[in-house]
PDB file of C-alpha atoms in Angstrom:
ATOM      1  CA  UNK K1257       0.000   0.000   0.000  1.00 68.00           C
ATOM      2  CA  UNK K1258       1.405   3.611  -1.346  1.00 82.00           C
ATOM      3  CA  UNK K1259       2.397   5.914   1.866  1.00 92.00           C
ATOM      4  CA  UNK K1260      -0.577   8.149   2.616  1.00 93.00           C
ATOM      5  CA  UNK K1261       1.163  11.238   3.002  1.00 95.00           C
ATOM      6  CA  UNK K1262       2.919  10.618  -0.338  1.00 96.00           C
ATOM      7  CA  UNK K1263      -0.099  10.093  -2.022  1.00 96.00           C
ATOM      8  CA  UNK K1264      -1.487  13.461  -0.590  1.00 96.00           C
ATOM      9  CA  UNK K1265       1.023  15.348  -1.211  1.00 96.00           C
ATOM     10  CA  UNK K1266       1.404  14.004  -5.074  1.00 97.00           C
ATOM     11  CA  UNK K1267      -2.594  14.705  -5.817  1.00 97.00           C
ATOM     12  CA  UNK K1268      -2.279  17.788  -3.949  1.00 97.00           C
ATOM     13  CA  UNK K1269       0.274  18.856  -6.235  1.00 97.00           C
ATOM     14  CA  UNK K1270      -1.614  17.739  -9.427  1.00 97.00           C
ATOM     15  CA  UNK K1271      -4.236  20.170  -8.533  1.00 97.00           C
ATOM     16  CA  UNK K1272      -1.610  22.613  -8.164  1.00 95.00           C
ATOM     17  CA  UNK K1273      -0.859  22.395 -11.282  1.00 94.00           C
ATOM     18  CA  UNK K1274      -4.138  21.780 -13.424  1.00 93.00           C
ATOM     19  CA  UNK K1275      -4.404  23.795 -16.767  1.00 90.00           C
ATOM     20  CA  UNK K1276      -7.229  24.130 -19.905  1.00 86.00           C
ATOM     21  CA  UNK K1277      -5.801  20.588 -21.248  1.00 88.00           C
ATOM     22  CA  UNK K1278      -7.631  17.335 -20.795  1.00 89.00           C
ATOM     23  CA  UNK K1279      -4.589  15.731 -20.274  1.00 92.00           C
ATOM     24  CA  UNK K1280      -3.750  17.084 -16.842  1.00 93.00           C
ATOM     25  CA  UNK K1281      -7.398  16.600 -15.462  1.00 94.00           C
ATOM     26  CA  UNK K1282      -7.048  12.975 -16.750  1.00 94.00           C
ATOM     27  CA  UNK K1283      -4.140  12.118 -15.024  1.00 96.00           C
ATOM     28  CA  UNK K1284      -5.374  13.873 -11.538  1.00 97.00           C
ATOM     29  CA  UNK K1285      -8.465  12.268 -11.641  1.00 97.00           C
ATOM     30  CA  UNK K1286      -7.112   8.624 -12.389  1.00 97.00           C
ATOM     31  CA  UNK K1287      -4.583   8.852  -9.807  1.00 97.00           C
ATOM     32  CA  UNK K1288      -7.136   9.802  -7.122  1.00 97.00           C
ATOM     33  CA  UNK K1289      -9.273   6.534  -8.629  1.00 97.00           C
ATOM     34  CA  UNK K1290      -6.069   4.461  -8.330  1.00 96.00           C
ATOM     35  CA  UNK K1291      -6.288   5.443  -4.512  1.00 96.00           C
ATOM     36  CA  UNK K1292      -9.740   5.054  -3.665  1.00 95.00           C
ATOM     37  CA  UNK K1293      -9.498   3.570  -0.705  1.00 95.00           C
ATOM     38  CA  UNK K1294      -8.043   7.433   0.636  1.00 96.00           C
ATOM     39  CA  UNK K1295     -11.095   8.834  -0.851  1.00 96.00           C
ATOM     40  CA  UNK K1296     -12.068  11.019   1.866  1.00 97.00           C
ATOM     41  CA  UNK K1297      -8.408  11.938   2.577  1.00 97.00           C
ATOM     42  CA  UNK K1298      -8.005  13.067  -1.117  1.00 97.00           C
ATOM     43  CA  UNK K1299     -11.767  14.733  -1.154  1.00 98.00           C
ATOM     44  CA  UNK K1300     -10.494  16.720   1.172  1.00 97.00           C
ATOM     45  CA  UNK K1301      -7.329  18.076  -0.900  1.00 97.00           C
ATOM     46  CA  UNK K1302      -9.385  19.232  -3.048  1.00 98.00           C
ATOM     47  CA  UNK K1303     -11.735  21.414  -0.318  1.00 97.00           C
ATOM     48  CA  UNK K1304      -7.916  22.175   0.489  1.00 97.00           C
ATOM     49  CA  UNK K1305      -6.676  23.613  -2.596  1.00 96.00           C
ATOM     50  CA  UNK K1306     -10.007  25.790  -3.177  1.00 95.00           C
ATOM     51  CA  UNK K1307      -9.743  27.642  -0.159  1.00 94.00           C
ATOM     52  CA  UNK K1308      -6.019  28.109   0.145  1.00 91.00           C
ATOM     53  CA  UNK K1309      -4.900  29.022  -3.731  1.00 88.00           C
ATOM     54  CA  UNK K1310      -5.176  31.831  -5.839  1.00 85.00           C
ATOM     55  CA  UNK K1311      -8.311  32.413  -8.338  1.00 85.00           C
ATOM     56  CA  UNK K1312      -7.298  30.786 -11.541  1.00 86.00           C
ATOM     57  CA  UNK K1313      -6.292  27.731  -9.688  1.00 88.00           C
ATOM     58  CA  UNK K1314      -9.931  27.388  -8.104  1.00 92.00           C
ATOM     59  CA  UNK K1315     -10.897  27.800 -11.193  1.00 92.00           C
ATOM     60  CA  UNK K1316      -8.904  25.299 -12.780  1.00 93.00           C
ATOM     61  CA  UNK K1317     -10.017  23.263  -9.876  1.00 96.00           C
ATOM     62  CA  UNK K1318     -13.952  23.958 -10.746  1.00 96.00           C
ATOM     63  CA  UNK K1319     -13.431  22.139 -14.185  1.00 95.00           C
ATOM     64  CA  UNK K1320     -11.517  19.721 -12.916  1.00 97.00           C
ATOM     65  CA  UNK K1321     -14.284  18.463 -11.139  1.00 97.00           C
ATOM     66  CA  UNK K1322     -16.927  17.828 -13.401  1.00 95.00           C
ATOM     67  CA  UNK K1323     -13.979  15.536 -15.514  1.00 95.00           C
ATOM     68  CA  UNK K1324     -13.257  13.934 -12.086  1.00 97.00           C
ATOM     69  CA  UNK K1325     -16.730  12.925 -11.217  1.00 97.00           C
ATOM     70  CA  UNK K1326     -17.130  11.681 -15.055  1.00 96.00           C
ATOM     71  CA  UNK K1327     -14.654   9.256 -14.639  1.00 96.00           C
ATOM     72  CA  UNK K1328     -15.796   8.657 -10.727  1.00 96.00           C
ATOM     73  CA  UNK K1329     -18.934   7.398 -11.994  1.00 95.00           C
ATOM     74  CA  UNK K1330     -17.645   5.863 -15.107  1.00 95.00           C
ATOM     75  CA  UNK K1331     -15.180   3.563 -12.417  1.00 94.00           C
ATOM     76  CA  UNK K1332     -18.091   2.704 -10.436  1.00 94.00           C
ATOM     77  CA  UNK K1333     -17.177   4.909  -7.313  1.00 94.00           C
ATOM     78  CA  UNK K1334     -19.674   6.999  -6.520  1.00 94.00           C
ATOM     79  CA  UNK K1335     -18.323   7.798  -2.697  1.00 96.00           C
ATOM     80  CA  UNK K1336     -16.252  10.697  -4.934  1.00 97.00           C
ATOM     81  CA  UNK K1337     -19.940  12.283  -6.225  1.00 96.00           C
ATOM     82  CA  UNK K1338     -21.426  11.880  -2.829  1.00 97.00           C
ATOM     83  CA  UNK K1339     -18.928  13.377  -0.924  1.00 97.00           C
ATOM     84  CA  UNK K1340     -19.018  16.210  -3.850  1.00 97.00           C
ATOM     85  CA  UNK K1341     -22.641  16.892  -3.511  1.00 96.00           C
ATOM     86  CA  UNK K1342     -22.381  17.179   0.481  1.00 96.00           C
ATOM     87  CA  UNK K1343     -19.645  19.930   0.103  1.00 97.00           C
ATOM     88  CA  UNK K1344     -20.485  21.705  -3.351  1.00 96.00           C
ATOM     89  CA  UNK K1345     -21.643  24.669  -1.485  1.00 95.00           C
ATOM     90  CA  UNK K1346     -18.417  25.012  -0.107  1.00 96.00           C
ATOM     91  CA  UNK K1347     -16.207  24.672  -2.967  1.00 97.00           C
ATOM     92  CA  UNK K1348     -18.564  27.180  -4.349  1.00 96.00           C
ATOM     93  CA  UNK K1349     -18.020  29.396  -1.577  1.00 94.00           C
ATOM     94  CA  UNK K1350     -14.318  29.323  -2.327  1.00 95.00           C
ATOM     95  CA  UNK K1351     -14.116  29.602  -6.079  1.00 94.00           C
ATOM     96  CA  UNK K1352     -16.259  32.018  -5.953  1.00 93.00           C
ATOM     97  CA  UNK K1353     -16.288  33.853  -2.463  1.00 91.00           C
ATOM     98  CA  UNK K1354     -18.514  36.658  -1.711  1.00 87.00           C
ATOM     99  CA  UNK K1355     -16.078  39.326  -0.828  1.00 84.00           C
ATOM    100  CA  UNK K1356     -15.888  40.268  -4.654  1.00 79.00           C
ATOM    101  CA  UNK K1357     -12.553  38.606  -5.120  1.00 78.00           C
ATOM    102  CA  UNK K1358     -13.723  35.988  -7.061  1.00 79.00           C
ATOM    103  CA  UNK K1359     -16.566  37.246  -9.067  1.00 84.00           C
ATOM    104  CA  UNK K1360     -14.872  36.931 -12.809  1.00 81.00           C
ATOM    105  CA  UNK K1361     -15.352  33.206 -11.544  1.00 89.00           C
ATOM    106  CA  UNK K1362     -18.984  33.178 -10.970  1.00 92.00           C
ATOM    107  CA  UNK K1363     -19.168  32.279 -14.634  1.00 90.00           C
ATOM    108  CA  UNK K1364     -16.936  29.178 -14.436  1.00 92.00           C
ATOM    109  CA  UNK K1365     -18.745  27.948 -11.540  1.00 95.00           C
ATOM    110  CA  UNK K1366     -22.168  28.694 -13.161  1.00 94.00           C
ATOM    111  CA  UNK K1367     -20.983  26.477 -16.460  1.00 93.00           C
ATOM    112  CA  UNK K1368     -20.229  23.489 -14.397  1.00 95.00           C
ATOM    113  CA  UNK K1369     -22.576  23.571 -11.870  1.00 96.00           C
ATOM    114  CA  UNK K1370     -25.198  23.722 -15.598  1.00 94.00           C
ATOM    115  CA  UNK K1371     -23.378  20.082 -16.528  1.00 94.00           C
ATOM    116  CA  UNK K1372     -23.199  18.755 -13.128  1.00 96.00           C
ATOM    117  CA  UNK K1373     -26.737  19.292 -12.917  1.00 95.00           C
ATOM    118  CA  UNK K1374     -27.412  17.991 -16.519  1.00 94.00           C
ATOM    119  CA  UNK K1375     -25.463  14.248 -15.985  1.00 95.00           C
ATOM    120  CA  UNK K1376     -26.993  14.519 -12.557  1.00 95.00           C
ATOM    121  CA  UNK K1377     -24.039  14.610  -9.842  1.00 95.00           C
ATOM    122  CA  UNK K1378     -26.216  17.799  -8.349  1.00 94.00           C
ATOM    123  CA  UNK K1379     -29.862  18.244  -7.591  1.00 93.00           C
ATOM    124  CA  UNK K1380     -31.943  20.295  -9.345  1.00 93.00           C
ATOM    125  CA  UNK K1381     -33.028  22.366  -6.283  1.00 92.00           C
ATOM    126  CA  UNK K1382     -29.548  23.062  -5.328  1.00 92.00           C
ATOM    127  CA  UNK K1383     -28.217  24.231  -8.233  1.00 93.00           C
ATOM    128  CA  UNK K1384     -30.808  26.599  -8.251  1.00 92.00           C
ATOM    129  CA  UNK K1385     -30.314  28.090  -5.006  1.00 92.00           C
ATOM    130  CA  UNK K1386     -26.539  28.290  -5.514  1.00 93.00           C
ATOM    131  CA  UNK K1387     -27.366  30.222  -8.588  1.00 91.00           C
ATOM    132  CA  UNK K1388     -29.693  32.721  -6.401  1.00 89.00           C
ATOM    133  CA  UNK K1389     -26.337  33.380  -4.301  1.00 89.00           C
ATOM    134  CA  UNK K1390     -24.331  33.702  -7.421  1.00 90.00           C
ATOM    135  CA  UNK K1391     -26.334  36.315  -8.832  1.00 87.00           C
ATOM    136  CA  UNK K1392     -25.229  38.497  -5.634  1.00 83.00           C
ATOM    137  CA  UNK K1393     -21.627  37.957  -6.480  1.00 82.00           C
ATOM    138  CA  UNK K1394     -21.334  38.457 -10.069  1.00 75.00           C
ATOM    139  CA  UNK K1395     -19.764  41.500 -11.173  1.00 59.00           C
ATOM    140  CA  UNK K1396     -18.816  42.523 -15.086  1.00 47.00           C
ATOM    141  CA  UNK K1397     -15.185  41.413 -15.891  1.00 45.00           C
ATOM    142  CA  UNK K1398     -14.605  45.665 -16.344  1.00 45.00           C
ATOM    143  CA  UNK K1399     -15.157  45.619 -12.926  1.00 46.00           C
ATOM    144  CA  UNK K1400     -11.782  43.590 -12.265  1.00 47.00           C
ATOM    145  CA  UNK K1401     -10.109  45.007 -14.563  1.00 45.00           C
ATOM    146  CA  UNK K1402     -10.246  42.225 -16.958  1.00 46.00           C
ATOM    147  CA  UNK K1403     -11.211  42.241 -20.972  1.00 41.00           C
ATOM    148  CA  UNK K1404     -11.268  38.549 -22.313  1.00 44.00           C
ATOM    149  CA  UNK K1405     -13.210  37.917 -25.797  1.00 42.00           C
ATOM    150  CA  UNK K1406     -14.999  35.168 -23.356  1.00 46.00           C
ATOM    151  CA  UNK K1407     -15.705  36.337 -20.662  1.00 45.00           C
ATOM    152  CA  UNK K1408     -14.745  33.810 -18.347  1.00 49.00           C
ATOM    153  CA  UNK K1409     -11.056  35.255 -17.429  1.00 44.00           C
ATOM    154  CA  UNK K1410      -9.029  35.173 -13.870  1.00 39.00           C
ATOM    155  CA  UNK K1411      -6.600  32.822 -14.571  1.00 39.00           C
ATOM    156  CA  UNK K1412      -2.929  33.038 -13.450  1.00 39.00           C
ATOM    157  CA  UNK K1413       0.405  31.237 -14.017  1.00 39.00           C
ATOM    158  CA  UNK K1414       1.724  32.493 -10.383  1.00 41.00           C
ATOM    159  CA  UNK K1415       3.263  29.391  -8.388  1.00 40.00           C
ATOM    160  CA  UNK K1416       0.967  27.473  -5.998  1.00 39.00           C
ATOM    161  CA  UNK K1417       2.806  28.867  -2.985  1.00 39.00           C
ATOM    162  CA  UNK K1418       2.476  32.056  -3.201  1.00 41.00           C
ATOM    163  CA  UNK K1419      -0.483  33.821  -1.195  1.00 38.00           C
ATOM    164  CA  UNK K1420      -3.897  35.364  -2.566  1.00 38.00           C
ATOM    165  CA  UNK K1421      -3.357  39.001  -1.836  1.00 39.00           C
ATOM    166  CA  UNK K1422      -5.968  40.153   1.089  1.00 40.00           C
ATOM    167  CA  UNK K1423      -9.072  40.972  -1.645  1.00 40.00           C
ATOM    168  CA  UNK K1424     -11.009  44.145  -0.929  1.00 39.00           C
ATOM    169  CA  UNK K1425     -14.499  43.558  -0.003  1.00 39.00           C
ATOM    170  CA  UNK K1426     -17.010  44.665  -2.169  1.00 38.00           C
ATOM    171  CA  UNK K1427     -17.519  48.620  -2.451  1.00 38.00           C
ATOM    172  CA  UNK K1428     -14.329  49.211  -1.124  1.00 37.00           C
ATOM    173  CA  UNK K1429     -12.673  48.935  -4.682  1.00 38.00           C
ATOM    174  CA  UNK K1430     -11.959  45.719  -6.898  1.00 42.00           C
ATOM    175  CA  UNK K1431      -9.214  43.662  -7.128  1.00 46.00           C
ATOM    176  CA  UNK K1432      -7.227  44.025 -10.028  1.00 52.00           C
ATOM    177  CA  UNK K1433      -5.387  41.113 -11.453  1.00 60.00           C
ATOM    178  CA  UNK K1434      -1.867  41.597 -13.055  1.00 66.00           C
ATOM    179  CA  UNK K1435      -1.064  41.651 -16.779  1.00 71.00           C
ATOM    180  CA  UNK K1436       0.399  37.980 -16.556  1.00 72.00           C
ATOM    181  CA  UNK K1437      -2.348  36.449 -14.713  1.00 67.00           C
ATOM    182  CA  UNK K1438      -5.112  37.997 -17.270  1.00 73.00           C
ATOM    183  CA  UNK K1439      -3.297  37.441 -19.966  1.00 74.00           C
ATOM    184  CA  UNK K1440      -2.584  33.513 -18.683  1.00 70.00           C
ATOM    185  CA  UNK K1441      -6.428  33.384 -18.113  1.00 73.00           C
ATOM    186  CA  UNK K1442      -7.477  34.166 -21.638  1.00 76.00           C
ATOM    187  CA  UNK K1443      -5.023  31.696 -23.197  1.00 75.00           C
ATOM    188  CA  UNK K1444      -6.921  29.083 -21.281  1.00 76.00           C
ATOM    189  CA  UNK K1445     -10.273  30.397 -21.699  1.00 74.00           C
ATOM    190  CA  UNK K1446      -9.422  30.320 -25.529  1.00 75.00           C
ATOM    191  CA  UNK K1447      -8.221  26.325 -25.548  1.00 74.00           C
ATOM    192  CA  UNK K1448     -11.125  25.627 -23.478  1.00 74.00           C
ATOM    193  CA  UNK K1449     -13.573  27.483 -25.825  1.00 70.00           C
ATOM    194  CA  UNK K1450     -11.659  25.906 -28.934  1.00 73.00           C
ATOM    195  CA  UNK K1451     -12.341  22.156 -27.533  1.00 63.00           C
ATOM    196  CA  UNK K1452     -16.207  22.730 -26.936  1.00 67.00           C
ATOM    197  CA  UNK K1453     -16.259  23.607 -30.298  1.00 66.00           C
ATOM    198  CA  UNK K1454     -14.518  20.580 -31.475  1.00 61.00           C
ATOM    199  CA  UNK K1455     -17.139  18.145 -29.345  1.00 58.00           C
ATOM    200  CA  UNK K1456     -20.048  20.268 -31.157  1.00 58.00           C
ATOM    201  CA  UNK K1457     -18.818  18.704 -34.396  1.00 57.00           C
ATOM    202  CA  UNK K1458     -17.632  15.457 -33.062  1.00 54.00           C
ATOM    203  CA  UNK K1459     -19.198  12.743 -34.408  1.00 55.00           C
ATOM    204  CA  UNK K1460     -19.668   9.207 -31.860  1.00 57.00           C
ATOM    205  CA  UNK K1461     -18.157   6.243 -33.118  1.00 59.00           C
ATOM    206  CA  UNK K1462     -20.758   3.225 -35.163  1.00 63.00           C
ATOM    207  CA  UNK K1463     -21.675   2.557 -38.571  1.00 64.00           C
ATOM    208  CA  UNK K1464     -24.747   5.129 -38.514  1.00 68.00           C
ATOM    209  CA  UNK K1465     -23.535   7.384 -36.130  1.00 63.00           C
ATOM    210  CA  UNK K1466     -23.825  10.701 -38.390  1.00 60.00           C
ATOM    211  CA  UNK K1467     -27.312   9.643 -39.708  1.00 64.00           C
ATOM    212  CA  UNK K1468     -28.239   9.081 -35.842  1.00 66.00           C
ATOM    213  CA  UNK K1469     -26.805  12.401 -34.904  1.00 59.00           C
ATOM    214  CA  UNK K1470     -28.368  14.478 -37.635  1.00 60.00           C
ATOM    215  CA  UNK K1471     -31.968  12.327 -36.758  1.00 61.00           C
ATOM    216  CA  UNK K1472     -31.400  13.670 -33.344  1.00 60.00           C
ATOM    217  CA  UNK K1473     -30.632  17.413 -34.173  1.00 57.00           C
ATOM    218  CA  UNK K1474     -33.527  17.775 -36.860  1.00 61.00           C
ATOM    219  CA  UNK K1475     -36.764  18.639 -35.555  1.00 57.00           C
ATOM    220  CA  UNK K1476     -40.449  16.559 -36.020  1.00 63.00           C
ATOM    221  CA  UNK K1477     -42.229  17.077 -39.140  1.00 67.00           C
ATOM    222  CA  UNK K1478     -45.101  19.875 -38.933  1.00 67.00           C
ATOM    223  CA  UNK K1479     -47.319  21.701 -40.231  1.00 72.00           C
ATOM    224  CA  UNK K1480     -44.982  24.203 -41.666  1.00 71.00           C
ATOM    225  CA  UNK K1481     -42.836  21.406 -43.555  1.00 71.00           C
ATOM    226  CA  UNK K1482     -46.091  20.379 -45.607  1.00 76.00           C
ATOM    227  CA  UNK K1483     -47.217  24.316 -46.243  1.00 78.00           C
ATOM    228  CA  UNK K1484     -43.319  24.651 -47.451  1.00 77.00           C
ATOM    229  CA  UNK K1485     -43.433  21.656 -49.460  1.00 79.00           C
ATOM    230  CA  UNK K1486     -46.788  22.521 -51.090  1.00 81.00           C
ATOM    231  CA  UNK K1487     -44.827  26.247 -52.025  1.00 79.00           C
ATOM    232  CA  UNK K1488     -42.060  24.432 -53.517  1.00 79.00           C
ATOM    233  CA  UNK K1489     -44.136  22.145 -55.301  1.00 81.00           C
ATOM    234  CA  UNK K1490     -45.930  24.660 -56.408  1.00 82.00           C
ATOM    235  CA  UNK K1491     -43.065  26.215 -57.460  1.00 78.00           C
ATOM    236  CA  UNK K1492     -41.580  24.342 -59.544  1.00 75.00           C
ATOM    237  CA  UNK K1493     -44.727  23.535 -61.795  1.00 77.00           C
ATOM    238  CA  UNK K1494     -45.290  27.217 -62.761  1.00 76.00           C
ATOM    239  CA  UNK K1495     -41.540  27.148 -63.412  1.00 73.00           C
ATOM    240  CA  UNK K1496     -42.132  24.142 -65.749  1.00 73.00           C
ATOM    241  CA  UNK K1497     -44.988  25.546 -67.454  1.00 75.00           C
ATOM    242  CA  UNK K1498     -43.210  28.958 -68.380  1.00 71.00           C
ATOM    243  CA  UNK K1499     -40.189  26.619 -69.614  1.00 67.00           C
ATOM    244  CA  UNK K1500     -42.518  24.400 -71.166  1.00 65.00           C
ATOM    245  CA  UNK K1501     -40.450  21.457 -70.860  1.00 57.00           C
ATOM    246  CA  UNK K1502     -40.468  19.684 -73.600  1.00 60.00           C
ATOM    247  CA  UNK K1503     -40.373  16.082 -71.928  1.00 59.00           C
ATOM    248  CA  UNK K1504     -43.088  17.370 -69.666  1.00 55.00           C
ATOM    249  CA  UNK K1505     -45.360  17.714 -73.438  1.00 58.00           C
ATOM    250  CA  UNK K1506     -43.964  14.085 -74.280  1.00 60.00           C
ATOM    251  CA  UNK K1507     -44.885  12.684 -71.538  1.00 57.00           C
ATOM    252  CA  UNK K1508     -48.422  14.460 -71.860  1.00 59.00           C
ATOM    253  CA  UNK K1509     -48.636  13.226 -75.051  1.00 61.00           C
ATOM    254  CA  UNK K1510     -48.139  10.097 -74.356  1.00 60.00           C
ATOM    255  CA  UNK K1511     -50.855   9.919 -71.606  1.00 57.00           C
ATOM    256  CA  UNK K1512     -52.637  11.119 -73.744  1.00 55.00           C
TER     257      UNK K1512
END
């Protein structure tokens, strides 16, 4: 059995260093599968690392756990989603604390609390009282200081050690972020935007899987698909008759 304190200290340090890639969220979240039986132990690292890091590492955190409780649920361990939905309110409270310092990540938490909710890790209910606290805490990115072409931008390269700088409580003034952090933050913001479009267009893998995906996206046949198929039909016989086509007259004639 792997030394507890190393494996603590190794996870710990994943989530120190999570970026936009899938790669690094991968590999944190298998490891902490590959230990399972320090579950709570490694549940708590991550309550751990919200609270005590800086803002684009809670953030980075925030996505990370939506992959993590994917491939929780995929492993069969669903102690990691329980324990998740008993202390979502407080990672919330962390990623996105009330003081102001955190607003520019009320967005980030709002997007993955939306899938969460969607695959079903988080009730209903909750989400939508979470999202009556958020609305308290949500200030415009101008506000911070920030101006990414998405909106969603905090992030920071700055090492895991060093401290959050005491944020100023809201009316007092914002807290601006440096010019390395914001630009750091819309790099990510940009990958992260870049992959959801590439799983918009991804197709699943089978022999019909386009024709099943485009059956999905089109909607039931109505009333407006016969009136525009009567138009076109229409259409195109006046357009015949002014061309008057001549096999049209032959095979007229030969009804005839």
């Amino acid at each position: 059995m792997a030394d507890p304190f190393e494996v603590r200290m190794k996870f710990t340090s994943q989530l120190q260093h999570l970026n936009a890639s899938v790669t690094s969220a991968q590999k944190a979240a298998q490891y902490a599968l590959r230990h399972k039986e320090m579950d709570e132990d490694l549940h708590s690292c991550i309550l751990e690392q919200v609270e005590r890091n800086n803002m684009n590492t809670r953030a980075n955190i925030m996505y990370f756990i939506e992959h993590f409780l994917d491939s929780a649920q995929k492993d069969g361990h669903r102690d990691y989603v329980r324990m998740m939905q008993r202390d979502i309110i407080r990672v919330v409270d962390a990623v996105a604390p009330d003081d102001g310092s955190g607003a520019a990540n009320v967005r980030v938490v709002r997007k993955v609390l939306h899938a969460l909710q969607n695959k079903g890790y988080i009730e209903v209910q909750a989400v939508d009282q979470i999202h009556e606290v958020l609305r308290e805490r949500e200030t415009t990115s101008d506000d911070l200081g920030l101006n990414s072409p998405n909106g969603d931008v905090e992030m920071t390269d700055a090492t895991p050690s060093q401290t959050m700088p005491k944020p100023t409580r809201r009316g007092g003034g914002s807290q601006k972020m440096d010019k390395r952090q914001i630009e750091q933050r819309i790099e990510e913001d940009r990958e992260r935007h870049k992959r959801e479009r590439e799983n918009i267009w991804a197709i699943p893998a089978g022999p019909d899987a386009e024709m099943n995906k485009m059956w999905e996206e089109t909607s039931d046949w109505g009333e407006d698909d016969d009136r525009l198929l009567a138009e076109e039909a229409e259409d195109f016989r006046k357009e015949m008759e002014m061309r008057k086509c001549p096999h049209r007259d032959a095979i007229n004639g030969e009804a005839g």
